Amino acid sequence: MTTRIFFAALLGLVFLGVCNGATSKWDFMLFEQQWAPGVCLTEHGKTCVIPHEASDGFTIHGSWPSSVGQEGPFYCNESYPFSPGEIQDLLQVMQSYWPSLYGGDTDFWSHEWTKHGTCVELPQLDTEHEFFQFVVNLRKHYDLKQSLEKAKIVPGSAQYSVEDMAQAVKSDIGFTPLLMCAKPSQRAEHPLDGQVLIGAGLCVGRDLQLTECSSEMNQSCVTGVPVLYPPHRS
């Protein structure tokens, strides 16, 4: 199961169809940041590699137009394919904040634009460049590693409670994150029990401001089970 499918399944979302050119309808964007060391520690299939250009903080997984009770819309404008040239000026920051962990940054960004970015359909985010710039700015403004550090929650061998991690983020940015965890891979260098932090989601309203995620949305971190927040390997 890929990380993308895993995220969607644990949020309790149900795929209902694609947009395919029709005007998209959505209630919020799910802005997800991933914790790369956790993603790679829990990857059960594909080879996961953290690029050396990547930030040592959380990196962007995506920002997806969504509605409670369904996943999508998807693929809303086939006439506007991804063009790397449109974001050439963002290349350095994209490689830092939005790298692929499976190789092929351009393919990853193309997927995020074609499947999700084309469905935003707001005047403020009407172009590929505007979409990627906006999402990168979200990551710059909402630095979750920094939020956790303020509560003395840092990557390492220590484990933390789901409640403490969520409260640390809420105390800093004012909104509760959807914390994402997974079980470690049996192929991990040091197999362990419990759960590993792989990311966190924040909800963005149609006014492009953060909003509380619906109580109907489920986070995949299980309360009562300690969370490992693994460090980057030196």
mmCIF file of C-alpha atoms in Angstrom:
data_model
loop_
_atom_site.group_PDB
_atom_site.id
_atom_site.type_symbol
_atom_site.label_atom_id
_atom_site.label_comp_id
_atom_site.label_asym_id
_atom_site.label_seq_id
_atom_site.Cartn_x
_atom_site.Cartn_y
_atom_site.Cartn_z
ATOM 1 C CA MET A 1 0.000 0.000 0.000
ATOM 2 C CA THR A 2 1.505 3.315 -0.971
ATOM 3 C CA THR A 3 1.854 6.123 1.543
ATOM 4 C CA ARG A 4 -0.664 8.218 -0.449
ATOM 5 C CA ILE A 5 -3.342 5.507 -0.278
ATOM 6 C CA PHE A 6 -2.510 4.902 3.365
ATOM 7 C CA PHE A 7 -3.095 8.552 4.227
ATOM 8 C CA ALA A 8 -6.459 8.628 2.482
ATOM 9 C CA ALA A 9 -7.695 5.385 4.001
ATOM 10 C CA LEU A 10 -6.856 6.420 7.528
ATOM 11 C CA LEU A 11 -8.629 9.734 7.128
ATOM 12 C CA GLY A 12 -11.832 7.790 6.571
ATOM 13 C CA LEU A 13 -12.313 9.208 3.084
ATOM 14 C CA VAL A 14 -14.170 7.335 0.334
ATOM 15 C CA PHE A 15 -13.337 7.718 -3.329
ATOM 16 C CA LEU A 16 -16.465 8.681 -5.238
ATOM 17 C CA GLY A 17 -15.134 9.595 -8.669
ATOM 18 C CA VAL A 18 -13.075 12.067 -10.642
ATOM 19 C CA CYS A 19 -13.795 15.528 -11.874
ATOM 20 C CA ASN A 20 -12.608 15.191 -15.490
ATOM 21 C CA GLY A 21 -13.241 18.773 -16.488
ATOM 22 C CA ALA A 22 -16.409 19.497 -14.538
ATOM 23 C CA THR A 23 -16.352 22.383 -12.104
ATOM 24 C CA SER A 24 -14.876 21.008 -8.892
ATOM 25 C CA LYS A 25 -16.607 21.268 -5.552
ATOM 26 C CA TRP A 26 -14.698 21.014 -2.304
ATOM 27 C CA ASP A 27 -14.973 22.251 1.261
ATOM 28 C CA PHE A 28 -11.343 22.421 2.335
ATOM 29 C CA MET A 29 -7.847 21.555 1.230
ATOM 30 C CA LEU A 30 -6.037 18.934 3.240
ATOM 31 C CA PHE A 31 -2.480 20.240 3.548
ATOM 32 C CA GLU A 32 -0.260 17.353 4.535
ATOM 33 C CA GLN A 33 3.308 17.521 5.669
ATOM 34 C CA GLN A 34 5.264 14.292 5.943
ATOM 35 C CA TRP A 35 8.039 13.369 8.343
ATOM 36 C CA ALA A 36 10.479 11.726 5.947
ATOM 37 C CA PRO A 37 12.425 9.618 8.498
ATOM 38 C CA GLY A 38 9.129 8.132 9.670
ATOM 39 C CA VAL A 39 7.885 7.519 6.136
ATOM 40 C CA CYS A 40 11.063 5.657 5.226
ATOM 41 C CA LEU A 41 11.066 3.681 8.490
ATOM 42 C CA THR A 42 7.542 2.425 7.794
ATOM 43 C CA GLU A 43 7.779 1.878 4.030
ATOM 44 C CA HIS A 44 6.870 -1.744 3.309
ATOM 45 C CA GLY A 45 7.325 -1.804 -0.438
ATOM 46 C CA LYS A 46 9.144 0.842 -2.449
ATOM 47 C CA THR A 47 12.651 2.110 -1.799
ATOM 48 C CA CYS A 48 12.422 5.320 0.230
ATOM 49 C CA VAL A 49 15.335 7.769 0.126
ATOM 50 C CA ILE A 50 15.556 11.244 1.666
ATOM 51 C CA PRO A 51 17.302 13.530 -0.865
ATOM 52 C CA HIS A 52 20.274 15.474 0.511
ATOM 53 C CA GLU A 53 18.632 18.731 -0.668
ATOM 54 C CA ALA A 54 15.554 18.049 1.463
ATOM 55 C CA SER A 55 14.788 20.151 4.508
ATOM 56 C CA ASP A 56 15.519 18.512 7.864
ATOM 57 C CA GLY A 57 12.020 19.565 8.908
ATOM 58 C CA PHE A 58 8.685 18.279 7.701
ATOM 59 C CA THR A 59 8.340 18.223 3.922
ATOM 60 C CA ILE A 60 5.219 18.649 1.820
ATOM 61 C CA HIS A 61 3.190 15.648 0.761
ATOM 62 C CA GLY A 62 0.456 17.657 -0.917
ATOM 63 C CA SER A 63 -2.513 19.985 -0.616
ATOM 64 C CA TRP A 64 -5.686 18.275 -1.747
ATOM 65 C CA PRO A 65 -9.155 19.747 -2.352
ATOM 66 C CA SER A 66 -11.485 17.563 -0.301
ATOM 67 C CA SER A 67 -14.875 17.241 1.334
ATOM 68 C CA VAL A 68 -15.838 15.313 4.454
ATOM 69 C CA GLY A 69 -17.051 11.870 3.469
ATOM 70 C CA GLN A 70 -15.299 11.727 0.121
ATOM 71 C CA GLU A 71 -11.908 11.964 -1.477
ATOM 72 C CA GLY A 72 -11.421 14.289 -4.389
ATOM 73 C CA PRO A 73 -12.258 15.923 -6.763
ATOM 74 C CA PHE A 74 -9.461 14.691 -9.004
ATOM 75 C CA TYR A 75 -8.035 15.548 -12.439
ATOM 76 C CA CYS A 76 -10.155 18.607 -13.136
ATOM 77 C CA ASN A 77 -8.409 20.148 -16.148
ATOM 78 C CA GLU A 78 -6.727 17.808 -18.583
ATOM 79 C CA SER A 79 -6.075 20.779 -20.876
ATOM 80 C CA TYR A 80 -3.613 22.269 -18.354
ATOM 81 C CA PRO A 81 -0.799 19.710 -17.993
ATOM 82 C CA PHE A 82 2.139 20.241 -15.669
ATOM 83 C CA SER A 83 4.962 22.357 -17.101
ATOM 84 C CA PRO A 84 8.276 22.384 -15.192
ATOM 85 C CA GLY A 85 9.135 25.721 -16.775
ATOM 86 C CA GLU A 86 6.292 27.448 -14.940
ATOM 87 C CA ILE A 87 7.920 26.811 -11.567
ATOM 88 C CA GLN A 88 11.572 27.153 -12.578
ATOM 89 C CA ASP A 89 12.036 30.025 -10.122
ATOM 90 C CA LEU A 90 10.716 27.790 -7.313
ATOM 91 C CA LEU A 91 12.993 24.853 -8.085
ATOM 92 C CA GLN A 92 15.416 25.292 -5.192
ATOM 93 C CA VAL A 93 12.740 25.769 -2.558
ATOM 94 C CA MET A 94 10.675 22.917 -4.010
ATOM 95 C CA GLN A 95 13.634 20.547 -3.759
ATOM 96 C CA SER A 96 13.949 21.508 -0.097
ATOM 97 C CA TYR A 97 10.303 21.607 0.982
ATOM 98 C CA TRP A 98 8.573 19.325 -1.534
ATOM 99 C CA PRO A 99 10.973 16.534 -2.521
ATOM 100 C CA SER A 100 9.986 13.090 -3.677
ATOM 101 C CA LEU A 101 11.143 10.302 -1.381
ATOM 102 C CA TYR A 102 10.937 7.812 -4.233
ATOM 103 C CA GLY A 103 12.970 9.578 -6.919
ATOM 104 C CA GLY A 104 11.731 11.780 -9.734
ATOM 105 C CA ASP A 105 10.741 15.162 -8.301
ATOM 106 C CA THR A 106 9.234 16.279 -11.600
ATOM 107 C CA ASP A 107 6.969 13.226 -11.807
ATOM 108 C CA PHE A 108 5.857 13.792 -8.206
ATOM 109 C CA TRP A 109 5.054 17.467 -8.780
ATOM 110 C CA SER A 110 3.310 16.656 -12.056
ATOM 111 C CA HIS A 111 1.098 14.169 -10.232
ATOM 112 C CA GLU A 112 0.240 16.683 -7.487
ATOM 113 C CA TRP A 113 -0.643 19.381 -10.000
ATOM 114 C CA THR A 114 -2.595 17.225 -12.449
ATOM 115 C CA LYS A 115 -4.553 15.258 -9.853
ATOM 116 C CA HIS A 116 -5.052 17.936 -7.193
ATOM 117 C CA GLY A 117 -3.858 21.393 -8.191
ATOM 118 C CA THR A 118 -6.117 21.602 -11.225
ATOM 119 C CA CYS A 119 -9.115 21.123 -8.936
ATOM 120 C CA VAL A 120 -8.537 24.143 -6.687
ATOM 121 C CA GLU A 121 -10.175 26.467 -9.225
ATOM 122 C CA LEU A 122 -9.954 29.651 -7.176
ATOM 123 C CA PRO A 123 -9.036 33.010 -8.742
ATOM 124 C CA GLN A 124 -6.072 33.360 -6.360
ATOM 125 C CA LEU A 125 -4.660 29.953 -7.365
ATOM 126 C CA ASP A 126 -5.560 29.815 -11.022
ATOM 127 C CA THR A 127 -2.129 28.830 -12.345
ATOM 128 C CA GLU A 128 0.394 26.121 -11.666
ATOM 129 C CA HIS A 129 2.856 28.657 -10.281
ATOM 130 C CA GLU A 130 0.280 30.198 -7.947
ATOM 131 C CA PHE A 131 -0.674 26.776 -6.599
ATOM 132 C CA PHE A 132 2.855 25.627 -5.860
ATOM 133 C CA GLN A 133 3.892 29.005 -4.460
ATOM 134 C CA PHE A 134 0.898 29.004 -2.115
ATOM 135 C CA VAL A 135 1.572 25.498 -0.814
ATOM 136 C CA VAL A 136 5.275 26.221 -0.293
ATOM 137 C CA ASN A 137 4.328 29.371 1.626
ATOM 138 C CA LEU A 138 2.064 27.267 3.851
ATOM 139 C CA ARG A 139 5.026 25.048 4.693
ATOM 140 C CA LYS A 140 7.239 28.051 5.411
ATOM 141 C CA HIS A 141 4.636 29.579 7.698
ATOM 142 C CA TYR A 142 3.555 26.415 9.498
ATOM 143 C CA ASP A 143 6.804 24.738 10.519
ATOM 144 C CA LEU A 144 5.603 21.713 12.491
ATOM 145 C CA LYS A 145 9.067 20.647 13.615
ATOM 146 C CA GLN A 146 9.489 24.063 15.189
ATOM 147 C CA SER A 147 6.039 23.832 16.794
ATOM 148 C CA LEU A 148 6.977 20.523 18.400
ATOM 149 C CA GLU A 149 10.380 21.797 19.507
ATOM 150 C CA LYS A 150 8.705 24.616 21.430
ATOM 151 C CA ALA A 151 7.099 21.917 23.581
ATOM 152 C CA LYS A 152 10.427 20.074 23.903
ATOM 153 C CA ILE A 153 9.286 17.338 21.545
ATOM 154 C CA VAL A 154 12.273 16.524 19.361
ATOM 155 C CA PRO A 155 13.290 13.737 16.982
ATOM 156 C CA GLY A 156 15.182 10.902 18.646
ATOM 157 C CA SER A 157 14.680 7.644 20.472
ATOM 158 C CA ALA A 158 12.175 9.062 22.973
ATOM 159 C CA GLN A 159 8.477 8.358 22.470
ATOM 160 C CA TYR A 160 5.645 10.817 22.995
ATOM 161 C CA SER A 161 1.899 10.704 23.460
ATOM 162 C CA VAL A 162 -0.446 11.576 20.629
ATOM 163 C CA GLU A 163 -2.188 14.094 22.884
ATOM 164 C CA ASP A 164 1.045 15.923 23.764
ATOM 165 C CA MET A 165 2.128 16.149 20.131
ATOM 166 C CA ALA A 166 -1.246 17.434 18.948
ATOM 167 C CA GLN A 167 -1.428 19.960 21.782
ATOM 168 C CA ALA A 168 2.081 21.205 21.007
ATOM 169 C CA VAL A 169 1.086 22.056 17.453
ATOM 170 C CA LYS A 170 -2.251 23.573 18.456
ATOM 171 C CA SER A 171 -0.611 25.734 21.127
ATOM 172 C CA ASP A 172 1.753 27.160 18.512
ATOM 173 C CA ILE A 173 -0.428 27.622 15.428
ATOM 174 C CA GLY A 174 -3.929 27.628 16.908
ATOM 175 C CA PHE A 175 -5.302 24.577 15.089
ATOM 176 C CA THR A 176 -5.326 20.869 15.850
ATOM 177 C CA PRO A 177 -3.374 18.698 13.410
ATOM 178 C CA LEU A 178 -4.413 15.299 12.127
ATOM 179 C CA LEU A 179 -1.410 13.238 13.198
ATOM 180 C CA MET A 180 -0.453 10.368 10.932
ATOM 181 C CA CYS A 181 1.303 7.237 12.135
ATOM 182 C CA ALA A 182 2.158 3.838 10.723
ATOM 183 C CA LYS A 183 3.685 0.600 11.908
ATOM 184 C CA PRO A 184 7.410 0.196 11.305
ATOM 185 C CA SER A 185 8.493 -1.975 8.436
ATOM 186 C CA GLN A 186 9.884 -5.388 9.272
ATOM 187 C CA ARG A 187 12.742 -4.390 6.985
ATOM 188 C CA ALA A 188 13.644 -1.507 9.313
ATOM 189 C CA GLU A 189 17.174 -1.542 10.652
ATOM 190 C CA HIS A 190 15.868 -1.666 14.217
ATOM 191 C CA PRO A 191 12.364 -3.226 14.208
ATOM 192 C CA LEU A 192 10.134 -1.967 17.009
ATOM 193 C CA ASP A 193 6.607 -2.232 18.289
ATOM 194 C CA GLY A 194 4.127 0.621 18.437
ATOM 195 C CA GLN A 195 3.663 3.427 15.945
ATOM 196 C CA VAL A 196 5.872 5.861 14.083
ATOM 197 C CA LEU A 197 5.045 9.459 13.167
ATOM 198 C CA ILE A 198 4.871 9.820 9.386
ATOM 199 C CA GLY A 199 3.170 13.191 9.017
ATOM 200 C CA ALA A 200 0.451 15.616 9.965
ATOM 201 C CA GLY A 201 -2.471 17.219 8.159
ATOM 202 C CA LEU A 202 -3.913 20.713 8.486
ATOM 203 C CA CYS A 203 -7.140 21.942 6.913
ATOM 204 C CA VAL A 204 -7.271 25.056 4.724
ATOM 205 C CA GLY A 205 -10.625 26.697 3.973
ATOM 206 C CA ARG A 206 -11.755 28.155 0.660
ATOM 207 C CA ASP A 207 -10.644 31.540 2.002
ATOM 208 C CA LEU A 208 -7.127 30.022 2.011
ATOM 209 C CA GLN A 209 -6.819 30.363 5.779
ATOM 210 C CA LEU A 210 -6.306 27.506 8.214
ATOM 211 C CA THR A 211 -9.469 26.106 9.733
ATOM 212 C CA GLU A 212 -10.223 23.314 12.176
ATOM 213 C CA CYS A 213 -10.551 19.947 10.496
ATOM 214 C CA SER A 214 -13.930 18.284 10.869
ATOM 215 C CA SER A 215 -14.392 16.000 13.863
ATOM 216 C CA GLU A 216 -15.544 13.373 11.347
ATOM 217 C CA MET A 217 -12.001 13.111 10.011
ATOM 218 C CA ASN A 218 -9.847 10.508 11.698
ATOM 219 C CA GLN A 219 -6.153 10.703 12.411
ATOM 220 C CA SER A 220 -4.204 7.474 12.074
ATOM 221 C CA CYS A 221 -2.124 7.875 15.247
ATOM 222 C CA VAL A 222 -3.766 5.749 17.933
ATOM 223 C CA THR A 223 -4.244 7.434 21.291
ATOM 224 C CA GLY A 224 -2.770 5.522 24.188
ATOM 225 C CA VAL A 225 0.058 4.116 22.058
ATOM 226 C CA PRO A 226 3.434 5.923 22.330
ATOM 227 C CA VAL A 227 4.686 7.588 19.144
ATOM 228 C CA LEU A 228 8.260 7.362 17.924
ATOM 229 C CA TYR A 229 9.443 10.583 16.264
ATOM 230 C CA PRO A 230 12.546 9.237 14.527
ATOM 231 C CA PRO A 231 15.561 11.417 13.735
ATOM 232 C CA HIS A 232 17.207 12.031 10.393
ATOM 233 C CA ARG A 233 20.178 9.751 9.873
ATOM 234 C CA SER A 234 23.477 11.622 9.832
#
